[in-house]
Coordinates of C-alpha atoms and ligand atoms in Angstrom, one line a residue:
M708 CA 23.3 -34.0 14.6
S709 CA 24.1 -30.6 16.1
D710 CA 21.6 -29.0 18.5
H711 CA 22.4 -25.6 17.0
V712 CA 19.7 -24.0 14.8
L713 CA 20.8 -21.4 12.3
I714 CA 18.6 -18.3 11.9
F715 CA 18.3 -17.1 8.4
D716 CA 16.5 -13.8 8.2
T717 CA 14.8 -12.7 5.0
T718 CA 13.1 -9.5 6.1
L719 CA 15.1 -7.6 3.6
R720 CA 14.2 -9.9 0.7
D721 CA 11.0 -11.9 1.1
G722 CA 9.7 -9.3 3.7
E723 CA 10.6 -6.2 1.7
Q724 CA 9.2 -7.6 -1.6
S725 CA 5.8 -8.0 -0.1
P726 CA 3.3 -5.4 -1.5
G727 CA 3.6 -2.1 0.4
A728 CA 6.7 -2.9 2.4
T729 CA 9.3 -0.9 0.5
M730 CA 12.3 0.2 2.4
T731 CA 14.9 2.9 1.4
H732 CA 18.6 2.1 1.0
D733 CA 19.5 3.6 4.3
E734 CA 16.7 1.8 6.1
K735 CA 17.9 -1.5 4.7
L736 CA 21.5 -0.9 5.9
E737 CA 20.2 0.0 9.3
I738 CA 18.0 -3.1 9.6
A739 CA 20.9 -5.3 8.3
E740 CA 23.2 -3.9 11.0
M741 CA 20.5 -4.6 13.7
L742 CA 20.1 -8.2 12.5
D743 CA 23.9 -8.7 12.5
D744 CA 24.1 -7.3 16.0
M745 CA 21.3 -9.4 17.4
G746 CA 23.1 -12.6 16.2
V747 CA 21.3 -13.6 13.0
D748 CA 23.5 -16.2 11.3
I749 CA 22.5 -15.5 7.7
I750 CA 21.0 -12.3 6.3
E751 CA 19.2 -12.5 3.0
A752 CA 19.8 -8.9 2.0
G753 CA 17.9 -8.8 -1.3
F754 CA 17.5 -10.0 -4.9
P755 CA 20.5 -8.3 -6.7
I756 CA 19.2 -8.8 -10.3
A757 CA 15.8 -7.2 -9.4
S758 CA 17.0 -3.6 -9.7
E759 CA 20.0 -1.3 -9.3
G760 CA 18.7 -0.4 -5.9
D761 CA 18.6 -4.0 -4.7
F762 CA 22.1 -4.6 -6.1
A763 CA 23.4 -1.5 -4.3
A764 CA 21.8 -2.4 -1.0
V765 CA 23.0 -6.0 -1.1
S766 CA 26.6 -4.9 -2.0
E767 CA 26.7 -2.3 0.7
I768 CA 25.3 -4.7 3.4
A769 CA 27.9 -7.2 2.3
K770 CA 30.7 -4.7 2.7
R771 CA 29.5 -3.6 6.2
S772 CA 28.7 -7.1 7.5
K773 CA 30.3 -8.2 10.7
D774 CA 29.5 -11.8 11.9
A775 CA 26.6 -12.6 9.7
T776 CA 26.8 -14.4 6.4
I777 CA 25.3 -12.2 3.6
C778 CA 23.1 -14.0 1.1
G779 CA 21.5 -12.8 -2.1
L780 CA 18.7 -14.5 -4.0
S781 CA 18.9 -15.5 -7.7
R782 CA 16.7 -17.4 -10.0
A783 CA 18.1 -20.6 -11.6
N784 CA 20.0 -18.9 -14.5
F785 CA 23.7 -17.8 -14.9
K786 CA 22.9 -14.1 -15.3
D787 CA 21.1 -13.9 -12.0
I788 CA 23.7 -16.0 -10.2
D789 CA 26.6 -13.8 -11.6
R790 CA 24.8 -10.7 -10.5
C791 CA 24.1 -12.1 -7.1
W792 CA 27.8 -13.0 -6.7
E793 CA 28.9 -9.5 -7.7
A794 CA 26.8 -8.1 -4.8
V795 CA 27.5 -10.6 -2.0
K796 CA 31.2 -11.3 -2.8
H797 CA 32.2 -8.2 -0.6
A798 CA 31.1 -10.0 2.6
Q799 CA 33.6 -11.8 4.8
S800 CA 31.1 -14.7 4.5
P801 CA 29.0 -14.6 1.3
R802 CA 26.3 -17.0 0.2
I803 CA 24.5 -17.4 -3.2
H804 CA 20.9 -18.6 -2.9
T805 CA 19.4 -20.0 -6.1
F806 CA 15.9 -21.5 -6.7
I807 CA 13.4 -22.7 -9.1
G808 CA 9.7 -23.8 -8.7
T809 CA 9.7 -27.6 -8.8
S810 CA 5.9 -28.3 -8.3
P811 CA 3.8 -29.1 -11.3
L812 CA 2.2 -25.7 -11.3
H813 CA 5.6 -23.9 -11.1
R814 CA 7.2 -26.2 -13.7
A815 CA 4.5 -25.2 -16.1
I816 CA 5.6 -21.5 -16.0
P817 CA 9.0 -21.9 -17.7
N818 CA 7.5 -24.9 -19.4
L819 CA 10.3 -27.3 -18.5
T820 CA 10.1 -31.1 -18.4
M821 CA 11.4 -32.8 -15.3
D822 CA 14.6 -33.8 -17.1
E823 CA 15.2 -30.3 -18.4
M824 CA 14.6 -28.9 -14.9
A825 CA 17.0 -31.5 -13.4
E826 CA 19.7 -30.4 -15.8
R827 CA 19.1 -26.7 -15.1
I828 CA 19.5 -27.4 -11.3
H829 CA 22.7 -29.2 -11.9
D830 CA 24.1 -26.5 -14.1
C831 CA 23.1 -23.6 -11.9
V832 CA 24.3 -25.0 -8.6
T833 CA 27.6 -26.1 -10.2
H834 CA 28.0 -22.6 -11.7
A835 CA 27.2 -20.9 -8.3
R836 CA 29.5 -23.3 -6.5
N837 CA 32.4 -22.3 -8.9
L838 CA 31.9 -18.7 -7.7
C839 CA 31.2 -19.3 -4.0
D840 CA 31.9 -22.0 -1.4
N841 CA 28.5 -21.3 0.3
V842 CA 25.5 -22.1 -2.0
Q843 CA 21.9 -22.6 -1.0
W844 CA 19.5 -24.5 -3.2
S845 CA 15.7 -24.0 -2.9
S846 CA 13.1 -26.2 -4.5
M847 CA 10.4 -23.6 -4.5
D848 CA 6.9 -25.0 -3.6
A849 CA 8.6 -28.1 -2.3
T850 CA 5.6 -29.1 -0.2
R851 CA 3.5 -29.4 -3.4
T852 CA 6.2 -31.1 -5.4
E853 CA 5.8 -34.8 -6.2
W854 CA 7.9 -36.8 -3.7
E855 CA 10.1 -38.6 -6.2
F856 CA 10.9 -35.4 -8.1
L857 CA 11.6 -33.4 -5.0
K858 CA 14.0 -36.1 -3.9
R859 CA 15.7 -36.0 -7.3
T860 CA 16.1 -32.2 -7.2
V861 CA 17.6 -32.3 -3.7
D862 CA 19.9 -35.1 -4.8
I863 CA 21.1 -33.2 -7.8
A864 CA 21.7 -30.0 -5.8
I865 CA 23.8 -31.9 -3.2
R866 CA 25.9 -33.6 -5.9
A867 CA 26.4 -30.3 -7.7
G868 CA 27.8 -28.8 -4.5
A869 CA 25.0 -27.1 -2.6
T870 CA 25.8 -26.6 1.1
T871 CA 22.3 -25.8 2.3
I872 CA 19.1 -27.3 1.0
N873 CA 16.0 -25.3 1.6
I874 CA 12.6 -26.9 1.5
P875 CA 10.1 -24.0 1.1
D876 CA 6.4 -24.2 1.9
T877 CA 5.9 -21.4 -0.5
V878 CA 2.1 -21.1 -0.2
G879 CA 1.7 -22.0 3.5
Y880 CA 0.1 -25.3 2.6
T881 CA 1.8 -27.9 4.9
E882 CA 1.0 -28.8 8.5
P883 CA 3.4 -29.7 11.3
A884 CA 3.5 -33.5 11.2
E885 CA 3.9 -33.4 7.4
S886 CA 6.6 -30.7 7.7
A887 CA 8.7 -32.8 10.1
D888 CA 8.1 -35.9 8.0
L889 CA 9.2 -34.3 4.8
I890 CA 12.6 -33.2 6.1
R891 CA 13.1 -36.5 8.0
R892 CA 12.4 -38.6 4.9
L893 CA 14.7 -36.4 2.7
I894 CA 17.5 -36.8 5.2
A895 CA 17.0 -40.5 5.4
E896 CA 16.6 -41.2 1.7
V897 CA 18.9 -38.8 -0.2
D898 CA 22.6 -39.7 -0.5
G899 CA 24.9 -37.1 1.0
A900 CA 22.1 -35.5 3.1
D901 CA 24.4 -35.6 6.1
T902 CA 26.9 -33.3 4.4
V903 CA 24.5 -30.4 4.0
V904 CA 22.3 -28.3 6.3
F905 CA 18.5 -28.7 5.7
S906 CA 16.5 -25.5 5.9
T907 CA 12.8 -24.7 6.3
H908 CA 11.1 -21.7 4.8
C909 CA 7.4 -21.4 5.7
H910 CA 4.7 -19.0 4.7
N911 CA 1.7 -18.3 7.1
D912 CA -1.3 -18.7 4.8
L913 CA -3.0 -21.1 7.2
G914 CA -1.5 -19.6 10.3
M915 CA 1.0 -22.6 10.8
A916 CA 4.3 -21.1 9.7
T917 CA 5.9 -21.1 13.2
A918 CA 4.5 -24.5 14.1
N919 CA 5.7 -25.9 10.7
S920 CA 9.2 -24.4 11.1
L921 CA 9.6 -25.9 14.6
A922 CA 8.3 -29.2 13.4
A923 CA 10.9 -29.2 10.6
I924 CA 13.6 -28.7 13.2
K925 CA 12.3 -31.8 15.0
G926 CA 12.5 -33.6 11.6
G927 CA 16.2 -32.6 11.3
A928 CA 16.3 -29.2 9.7
R929 CA 19.0 -26.9 11.2
Q930 CA 18.2 -23.6 9.6
I931 CA 14.9 -21.6 9.9
E932 CA 14.2 -18.9 7.4
C933 CA 12.1 -16.2 8.9
T934 CA 11.4 -12.4 9.1
I935 CA 11.0 -9.9 11.8
N936 CA 7.3 -9.5 12.7
G937 CA 6.5 -12.2 10.2
L938 CA 6.7 -9.6 7.4
G939 CA 6.2 -11.1 4.0
E940 CA 3.8 -11.7 1.1
R941 CA 0.2 -12.4 1.8
A942 CA 0.0 -13.7 5.4
G943 CA 3.7 -13.4 5.7
N944 CA 6.7 -15.6 6.6
T945 CA 7.6 -17.4 9.8
A946 CA 8.2 -14.7 12.5
L947 CA 11.8 -14.7 13.8
E948 CA 10.7 -13.7 17.3
E949 CA 8.2 -16.5 17.6
V950 CA 10.5 -19.4 16.6
V951 CA 13.4 -18.0 18.6
M952 CA 11.4 -17.4 21.8
A953 CA 9.6 -20.8 21.4
L954 CA 13.0 -22.5 21.3
K955 CA 14.2 -20.5 24.3
V956 CA 11.1 -21.1 26.4
R957 CA 10.4 -24.7 25.5
Q958 CA 13.9 -26.2 25.9
D959 CA 12.3 -29.1 27.7
V960 CA 10.8 -30.4 24.4
M961 CA 12.9 -28.5 21.9
P962 CA 16.5 -28.7 23.2
Y963 CA 18.0 -26.6 20.4
D964 CA 19.9 -23.3 20.7
T965 CA 20.3 -20.2 18.5
R966 CA 22.8 -17.3 18.6
I967 CA 20.0 -14.7 18.9
D968 CA 20.2 -12.0 21.7
T969 CA 16.5 -12.0 22.4
T970 CA 16.7 -8.7 24.4
R971 CA 17.0 -7.0 21.0
I972 CA 13.8 -8.3 19.6
M973 CA 11.4 -5.4 20.6
N974 CA 13.7 -2.8 19.2
I975 CA 14.1 -4.3 15.8
S976 CA 10.4 -5.2 15.7
R977 CA 9.5 -1.6 16.2
R978 CA 12.0 -0.4 13.6
V979 CA 10.9 -2.9 11.0
A980 CA 7.3 -1.9 11.7
T981 CA 8.2 1.7 11.0
V982 CA 10.3 1.3 8.0
S983 CA 8.1 -1.2 6.3
G984 CA 4.9 0.7 7.3
F985 CA 3.4 -2.6 8.5
N986 CA 2.1 -2.0 12.1
V987 CA 2.3 -4.9 14.4
Q988 CA -1.2 -6.2 15.4
F989 CA -1.9 -5.5 19.1
N990 CA -2.3 -9.2 20.0
K991 CA 0.7 -10.5 17.9
A992 CA 2.7 -13.1 19.8
I993 CA 5.9 -11.8 21.5
V994 CA 6.0 -8.2 20.0
G995 CA 2.3 -7.1 20.0
K996 CA 1.4 -4.2 22.3
N997 CA -0.8 -6.5 24.4
A998 CA 1.6 -9.5 24.5
F999 CA 2.6 -8.7 28.1
A1000 CA -0.4 -6.6 29.1
H1001 CA -2.7 -7.9 31.8
E1002 CA -6.0 -6.2 32.1
S1003 CA -8.6 -8.5 33.7
G1004 CA -8.8 -8.4 37.5
I1005 CA -8.1 -12.1 37.9
H1006 CA -5.0 -11.8 35.7
Q1007 CA -3.7 -8.7 37.5
D1008 CA -4.2 -10.3 40.9
G1009 CA -2.4 -13.5 39.8
M1010 CA 0.5 -11.4 38.3
L1011 CA 1.0 -9.5 41.5
K1012 CA 1.3 -12.7 43.5
N1013 CA 3.4 -14.6 41.0
R1014 CA 4.0 -13.4 37.4
E1015 CA 4.5 -16.9 36.2
T1016 CA 0.7 -17.5 36.7
F1017 CA 0.1 -15.7 33.4
E1018 CA 3.5 -15.2 31.7
V1019 CA 5.6 -17.9 30.1
M1020 CA 8.5 -15.5 29.5
R1021 CA 9.7 -12.3 31.0
P1022 CA 9.2 -9.0 29.1
E1023 CA 12.9 -8.2 29.7
D1024 CA 13.8 -11.3 27.8
V1025 CA 12.5 -9.7 24.6
G1026 CA 13.8 -6.3 25.4
L1027 CA 10.7 -4.7 26.9
A1028 CA 11.7 -2.2 29.6
G1029 CA 9.5 -2.4 32.8
T1030 CA 7.0 0.5 33.0
S1031 CA 8.7 3.6 34.3
L1032 CA 7.7 7.2 35.0
P1033 CA 6.7 9.4 32.0
L1034 CA 8.9 12.4 30.9
G1035 CA 7.5 15.9 30.7
K1036 CA 8.4 19.4 29.6
H1037 CA 10.8 19.9 32.4
S1038 CA 12.8 16.7 31.7
G1039 CA 16.3 17.4 30.6
R1040 CA 18.6 16.0 27.9
A1041 CA 20.2 13.5 30.3
A1042 CA 16.9 12.1 31.3
L1043 CA 15.8 11.8 27.7
R1044 CA 19.1 10.1 26.7
A1045 CA 18.7 7.6 29.6
K1046 CA 15.1 6.9 28.7
L1047 CA 15.9 6.3 25.0
A1048 CA 18.8 4.0 26.0
E1049 CA 16.3 2.1 28.2
L1050 CA 14.1 1.7 25.2
G1051 CA 17.0 0.5 23.0
Y1052 CA 17.7 3.7 21.1
D1053 CA 21.3 4.9 21.2
L1054 CA 21.3 8.3 19.5
G1055 CA 24.6 10.1 18.7
D1056 CA 25.1 13.6 20.1
N1057 CA 23.8 15.5 17.0
E1058 CA 20.9 13.1 16.6
L1059 CA 20.0 13.6 20.3
A1060 CA 20.2 17.4 20.0
D1061 CA 17.7 17.3 17.1
F1062 CA 15.5 14.8 18.8
F1063 CA 15.5 16.9 22.0
V1064 CA 13.9 19.8 20.1
R1065 CA 11.2 17.5 18.8
F1066 CA 10.7 16.0 22.3
K1067 CA 10.3 19.5 23.8
D1068 CA 7.8 20.4 21.1
L1069 CA 5.8 17.3 21.9
A1070 CA 6.1 17.9 25.7
D1071 CA 4.7 21.4 25.2
R1072 CA 1.6 19.9 23.5
K1073 CA 1.3 16.9 25.7
K1074 CA 1.5 16.8 29.5
E1075 CA 3.1 13.4 29.9
V1076 CA 5.3 11.8 27.4
F1077 CA 5.1 8.0 27.8
D1078 CA 7.5 5.4 26.4
D1079 CA 5.2 4.7 23.5
D1080 CA 5.1 8.4 22.6
L1081 CA 8.9 8.5 22.5
I1082 CA 9.0 5.4 20.4
A1083 CA 6.5 6.9 18.0
L1084 CA 8.5 10.1 17.8
V1085 CA 11.9 8.4 17.3
Q1086 CA 10.3 6.4 14.5
T1087 CA 8.9 9.3 12.5
N1088 CA 12.2 10.7 11.4
E1089 CA 12.1 11.8 7.8
A1090 CA 14.6 10.0 5.6
A1091 CA 17.3 12.2 4.2
E1092 CA 16.6 11.1 0.6
D1093 CA 12.9 12.1 0.8
H1094 CA 11.7 14.0 -2.3
L1095 CA 8.6 15.4 -0.8
K1096 CA 8.6 17.1 2.6
L1097 CA 5.8 18.7 4.6
V1098 CA 6.7 22.3 5.4
A1099 CA 3.4 23.7 6.9
L1100 CA -0.2 22.9 7.2
R1101 CA -3.3 24.9 8.4
V1102 CA -6.7 23.4 8.3
V1103 CA -10.2 24.9 9.0
C1104 CA -12.9 22.4 9.4
G1105 CA -16.2 21.8 11.2
T1106 CA -19.9 22.4 10.5
G1107 CA -21.2 25.0 8.0
G1108 CA -19.0 24.3 5.0
P1109 CA -16.3 22.2 3.4
A1110 CA -12.9 21.8 5.2
E1111 CA -10.1 24.0 3.8
A1112 CA -6.4 23.1 3.9
V1113 CA -3.5 25.5 3.2
L1114 CA -0.5 23.3 2.6
S1115 CA 3.1 24.1 1.9
L1116 CA 5.1 21.2 0.5
S1117 CA 8.7 21.1 -0.6
V1118 CA 9.4 19.0 -3.7
D1119 CA 13.1 18.3 -4.2
G1120 CA 13.8 21.5 -2.2
A1121 CA 11.4 23.8 -4.1
E1122 CA 8.5 25.0 -1.9
T1123 CA 4.9 25.4 -3.1
T1124 CA 1.8 26.5 -1.2
V1125 CA -1.8 25.7 -2.3
T1126 CA -5.3 25.9 -0.7
E1127 CA -7.8 23.1 -1.3
T1128 CA -11.2 22.2 0.1
G1129 CA -12.5 18.7 0.7
D1130 CA -14.9 16.5 2.5
G1131 CA -13.3 16.8 6.0
P1132 CA -9.8 17.9 7.0
V1133 CA -7.9 14.8 5.8
D1134 CA -9.6 14.8 2.4
A1135 CA -8.8 18.6 2.0
A1136 CA -5.2 18.1 3.0
F1137 CA -4.7 15.0 0.7
R1138 CA -6.2 17.0 -2.2
A1139 CA -3.7 19.7 -1.5
V1140 CA -0.8 17.2 -1.7
R1141 CA -2.1 16.0 -5.0
A1142 CA -2.5 19.6 -6.3
I1143 CA 1.2 20.1 -5.6
W1144 CA 2.4 16.7 -6.6
P1145 CA -0.1 15.2 -9.1
N1146 CA -0.1 11.4 -9.0
A1147 CA -2.5 8.6 -9.8
A1148 CA -1.7 6.5 -6.7
R1149 CA -4.8 4.9 -5.3
L1150 CA -5.4 5.1 -1.5
E1151 CA -5.8 1.5 -0.4
L1152 CA -5.6 2.0 3.3
Y1153 CA -5.9 4.8 5.8
Q1154 CA -5.7 3.8 9.4
V1155 CA -5.4 5.8 12.7
H1156 CA -4.4 4.5 16.1
A1157 CA -4.0 6.4 19.4
V1158 CA -0.5 5.8 20.8
T1159 CA -1.5 6.3 24.4
E1160 CA -4.7 7.5 26.2
G1161 CA -6.4 10.9 26.4
T1162 CA -7.4 13.5 23.9
D1163 CA -3.8 14.8 23.7
A1164 CA -2.5 11.4 22.7
Q1165 CA -0.4 11.1 19.6
A1166 CA -2.1 9.5 16.6
T1167 CA -0.2 7.0 14.5
V1168 CA -1.4 7.1 11.0
S1169 CA -0.7 4.5 8.3
V1170 CA -1.4 5.1 4.6
R1171 CA -1.0 2.6 1.9
L1172 CA -0.9 3.6 -1.8
S1173 CA -0.9 1.6 -5.0
E1174 CA 0.1 2.5 -8.5
D1175 CA 0.7 0.3 -11.6
G1176 CA 0.9 -2.9 -9.5
R1177 CA 3.3 -1.4 -6.9
S1178 CA 2.3 -0.4 -3.5
A1179 CA 4.0 1.4 -0.6
T1180 CA 3.0 2.2 3.0
G1181 CA 3.8 5.3 4.9
S1182 CA 3.3 6.0 8.6
S1183 CA 3.7 8.9 11.0
A1184 CA 2.7 10.1 14.5
D1185 CA 1.7 13.4 15.9
T1186 CA -0.7 14.8 18.5
D1187 CA -2.5 16.4 15.5
T1188 CA -4.2 13.7 13.5
V1189 CA -4.3 15.7 10.3
V1190 CA -0.6 16.5 10.4
A1191 CA 0.2 12.9 11.1
S1192 CA -2.1 11.9 8.1
V1193 CA -0.3 14.2 5.7
R1194 CA 3.1 13.1 6.9
A1195 CA 2.1 9.5 6.4
Y1196 CA 0.7 10.2 3.0
V1197 CA 3.8 12.1 1.9
N1198 CA 5.9 9.2 3.4
A1199 CA 4.0 6.7 1.3
L1200 CA 4.5 8.8 -1.8
N1201 CA 8.3 9.0 -1.1
R1202 CA 8.4 5.2 -0.8
L1203 CA 6.4 4.8 -4.0
I1204 CA 9.0 7.0 -5.8
V1205 CA 11.7 4.6 -4.4
R1206 CA 9.7 1.6 -5.6
R1207 CA 9.2 3.2 -9.0
A1208 CA 12.9 3.8 -9.5
K1209 CA 13.5 0.2 -8.4
T1210 CA 11.1 -1.6 -10.7
G1211 CA 10.9 0.7 -13.8
P1212 CA 7.8 2.3 -15.2
N1213 CA 5.5 -0.7 -15.1
A1214 CA 7.4 -3.7 -13.8
D1215 CA 6.6 -5.4 -10.5
V1216 CA 9.4 -7.1 -8.6
K1217 CA 7.0 -9.9 -7.9
E1218 CA 6.7 -10.7 -11.6
I1219 CA 10.5 -10.7 -11.9
R1220 CA 10.6 -13.1 -9.0
Y1221 CA 8.3 -15.9 -10.0
T1222 CA 8.3 -16.0 -13.7
D1223 CA 11.0 -16.4 -16.3
S1224 CA 13.4 -18.5 -14.4
G1225 CA 15.1 -19.3 -17.8
S1226 CA 18.7 -18.6 -18.6
Ligands
KIV2282 O1 8.6 -18.8 -0.6 C1 9.5 -19.2 -1.3 O2 9.5 -20.3 -1.9 C2 10.7 -18.3 -1.5 C3 11.8 -18.9 -2.3 C4 12.4 -18.0 -3.2 C5 12.8 -19.5 -1.3 O3 10.7 -17.2 -1.0
ZN2283 ZN1 9.1 -17.1 0.6

């Protein structure tokens, strides 16, 4: 068996479908290109039948793909599979991924007997295989499927021509020894198992997704499905950066290799955090802000003598530049370009010219511009397709009366100004947004973080909104917390508009995803 592990990234499908993590079309293309460039073997670019937007994104990603195989998801019915093929067929290496829930709970939803489901699997994999040479079959909720029936589904899929067999732990229920054992037994007991690649797809409900994925590799799986930052429904999916770095660092006990250029990890992690609106927790393994920070005296002393005392990998291995001097208002364009390149951002001339103006504006307000300030600034670019844009904001607040916000907002190019009062500056400003663009979205989360230290630090604000079962998260950064808050709110509304267009008036993609797998 080969020692090579394929990395299958599903940030743009399982990750993007998680509540609040909506990405725009352009953002999806950008992330797909970054995944391709970092050496991801298979990119699951979306779920083409889910909406016109998903179909367009998967098709475009397929057309632009370089080395990666481009995969689309489809339920086990001919209509989904055909739509998926229409989108992925443009790739130099396309893959159709089709699935059905095989556990008793999931079989009950389409109300299929085991025999009916077995027939459906045969028909769908055969149909997919007639369209595409590269077909992945998933027995959803495999880890809660009866052993004999799971074996039967895998056997049928292989006979029908599947080239990859995915064994999902859909609800994050398994544990490492069981995960390894399940794959090992399937490989040992199913005829033709040696002709396909076995894959693992773990969710993190019990915090074991990474451990379960690595254990599955020890059991014989050679594909790991994962997402950047572990983005995904509920507690998320296996984090790409964790499995890849674990394989790299622990070659002594896991002698497997991947194609991933690990020095690109930090950059894509930050980008996915921004476009999904899901901030990375400070103590997240590999990509958290504190993952390489050493604060206690003992640790700092040890690090100065020998960094291996408290670090099992080098920050440079994941693309973290060593600390360097901050920029300031006298820094020129060349210094800015060099610093951005060091941080992994390669801006074109026009982009750099625009960014330089924003940098100068920040440097005028803030004495020292640190790496984290620049990253926050790079990541708060407004998307070209935004419907709502902040034009101007003045706020009066303090003791002795309600806060008052005067806000100018442009809605599809038409500018409106209103004055609203509220219980504090953020409340007044958010009321003003609603006065200009009435909406029933519920504010589910409002979170503020200081990017660096000091009272002139930029604030990063995240806002999550929900409406009719859809949700979207927006984020922004500014030295003025109220400005950052309004930008984040407007950003979340723009994403909700995208989500609305994608799912129709009341539909939720999640519903499309797990129910009605019928043909
Ligand atoms: O979690 C899961 O089972 C899935 C399947 C569609 C592969 O995401
Ligand atoms: Zn999943």
